[in-house]
Tab-separated table of C-alpha atoms in Angstrom:
chain	number	residue	atom	x	y	z
A	108	MET	CA	-0.608	-0.255	0.090
A	109	ALA	CA	1.626	3.395	-1.561
A	110	LYS	CA	1.668	5.740	1.160
A	111	LYS	CA	-0.086	9.385	0.143
A	112	LYS	CA	0.142	12.769	1.821
A	113	GLY	CA	-2.645	13.587	3.584
A	114	ASP	CA	-3.387	9.643	3.856
A	115	PHE	CA	-4.801	9.065	7.306
A	116	ILE	CA	-2.701	6.002	7.814
A	117	GLY	CA	0.245	7.685	5.762
A	118	GLU	CA	0.269	10.426	8.907
A	119	LEU	CA	0.580	7.986	11.626
A	120	LYS	CA	3.883	7.008	13.170
A	121	GLU	CA	4.809	3.033	12.531
A	122	GLY	CA	5.847	1.171	15.454
A	123	SER	CA	5.125	3.997	18.450
A	124	LEU	CA	2.050	1.608	19.569
A	125	LYS	CA	4.382	-1.003	19.914
A	126	ARG	CA	7.346	0.991	21.539
A	127	MET	CA	5.014	2.025	24.488
A	128	LEU	CA	4.190	-1.990	24.482
A	129	LYS	CA	7.781	-2.468	24.836
A	130	MET	CA	8.204	-4.872	21.814
A	131	ASN	CA	10.527	-5.053	18.848
A	132	LYS	CA	9.580	-4.133	15.501
A	133	SER	CA	10.154	-7.366	14.557
A	134	SER	CA	7.900	-8.942	17.428
A	135	ALA	CA	4.874	-10.931	16.550
A	136	PRO	CA	1.797	-9.465	15.208
A	137	LEU	CA	-0.826	-7.738	17.669
A	138	LYS	CA	-4.089	-9.950	17.967
A	139	ILE	CA	-7.521	-7.701	18.352
A	140	ASN	CA	-8.368	-9.810	21.576
A	141	GLU	CA	-4.515	-8.653	22.960
A	142	LEU	CA	-5.364	-5.533	22.478
A	143	GLN	CA	-9.288	-4.803	23.642
A	144	THR	CA	-7.800	-6.605	27.145
A	145	LEU	CA	-5.532	-3.558	27.264
A	146	LEU	CA	-8.216	-0.871	26.536
A	147	LYS	CA	-10.164	-2.475	29.777
A	148	VAL	CA	-7.415	-1.398	32.092
A	149	GLU	CA	-7.703	1.896	33.947
A	150	ASP	CA	-5.768	4.568	33.516
A	151	GLY	CA	-2.483	4.976	35.311
A	152	LYS	CA	-2.575	1.803	35.944
A	153	SER	CA	-0.018	-1.179	35.148
A	154	THR	CA	-0.487	-4.622	33.282
A	155	MET	CA	1.695	-7.489	32.273
A	156	PHE	CA	1.488	-7.874	28.581
A	157	ARG	CA	3.530	-10.473	26.600
A	158	GLY	CA	5.625	-10.970	29.896
A	159	LYS	CA	6.474	-7.104	30.400
A	160	ASP	CA	5.358	-4.441	32.813
A	161	VAL	CA	3.322	-1.562	31.216
A	162	LYS	CA	1.343	1.022	32.301
A	163	VAL	CA	-1.975	2.480	30.541
A	164	THR	CA	-1.980	5.647	29.529
A	165	PRO	CA	-4.432	8.043	27.807
A	166	LEU	CA	-2.602	7.916	24.662
A	167	MET	CA	-1.891	4.620	24.511
A	168	LYS	CA	-5.771	3.926	24.958
A	169	LYS	CA	-5.913	5.722	21.575
A	170	ARG	CA	-3.365	4.217	20.203
A	171	LEU	CA	-5.452	0.850	20.997
A	172	ASN	CA	-8.102	1.905	19.426
A	173	THR	CA	-7.104	3.022	16.399
A	174	ALA	CA	-4.809	-0.088	15.873
A	175	ILE	CA	-7.839	-2.136	16.520
A	176	THR	CA	-9.581	-0.379	13.753
A	177	LEU	CA	-6.949	-0.615	10.891
A	178	ILE	CA	-6.871	-4.873	12.297
A	179	ARG	CA	-10.348	-4.919	11.770
A	180	LEU	CA	-10.011	-2.655	8.253
A	181	SER	CA	-7.576	-4.164	6.607
A	182	LYS	CA	-9.101	-7.661	7.249
A	183	LYS	CA	-12.517	-6.467	5.625
A	184	LYS	CA	-10.721	-6.242	2.257
C-alpha cells in the first residue's frame, strides 16, 4: 500500500504503539483480543503484556483504538 500525503494511515507513526508496549518491531503481530484486554485497564494502572510490565495511559488507549480499527479494516479487504 503506497503512502500518500494526507492519507490517514500515512500520517501515523509506524511502531509507536509497539514502543509503548515495549516490543520489538520484528516481534509477532498484535491481535485484537490482546489489544481489547488492554483497553479495559484503567488509566494509570500497570498490567502485564507478553511478559512485560506496561502502564496504560490515555495516549496508549487512543493508539489501541486506532490499531484495532486498522486491523479490522485490513481484514475486510
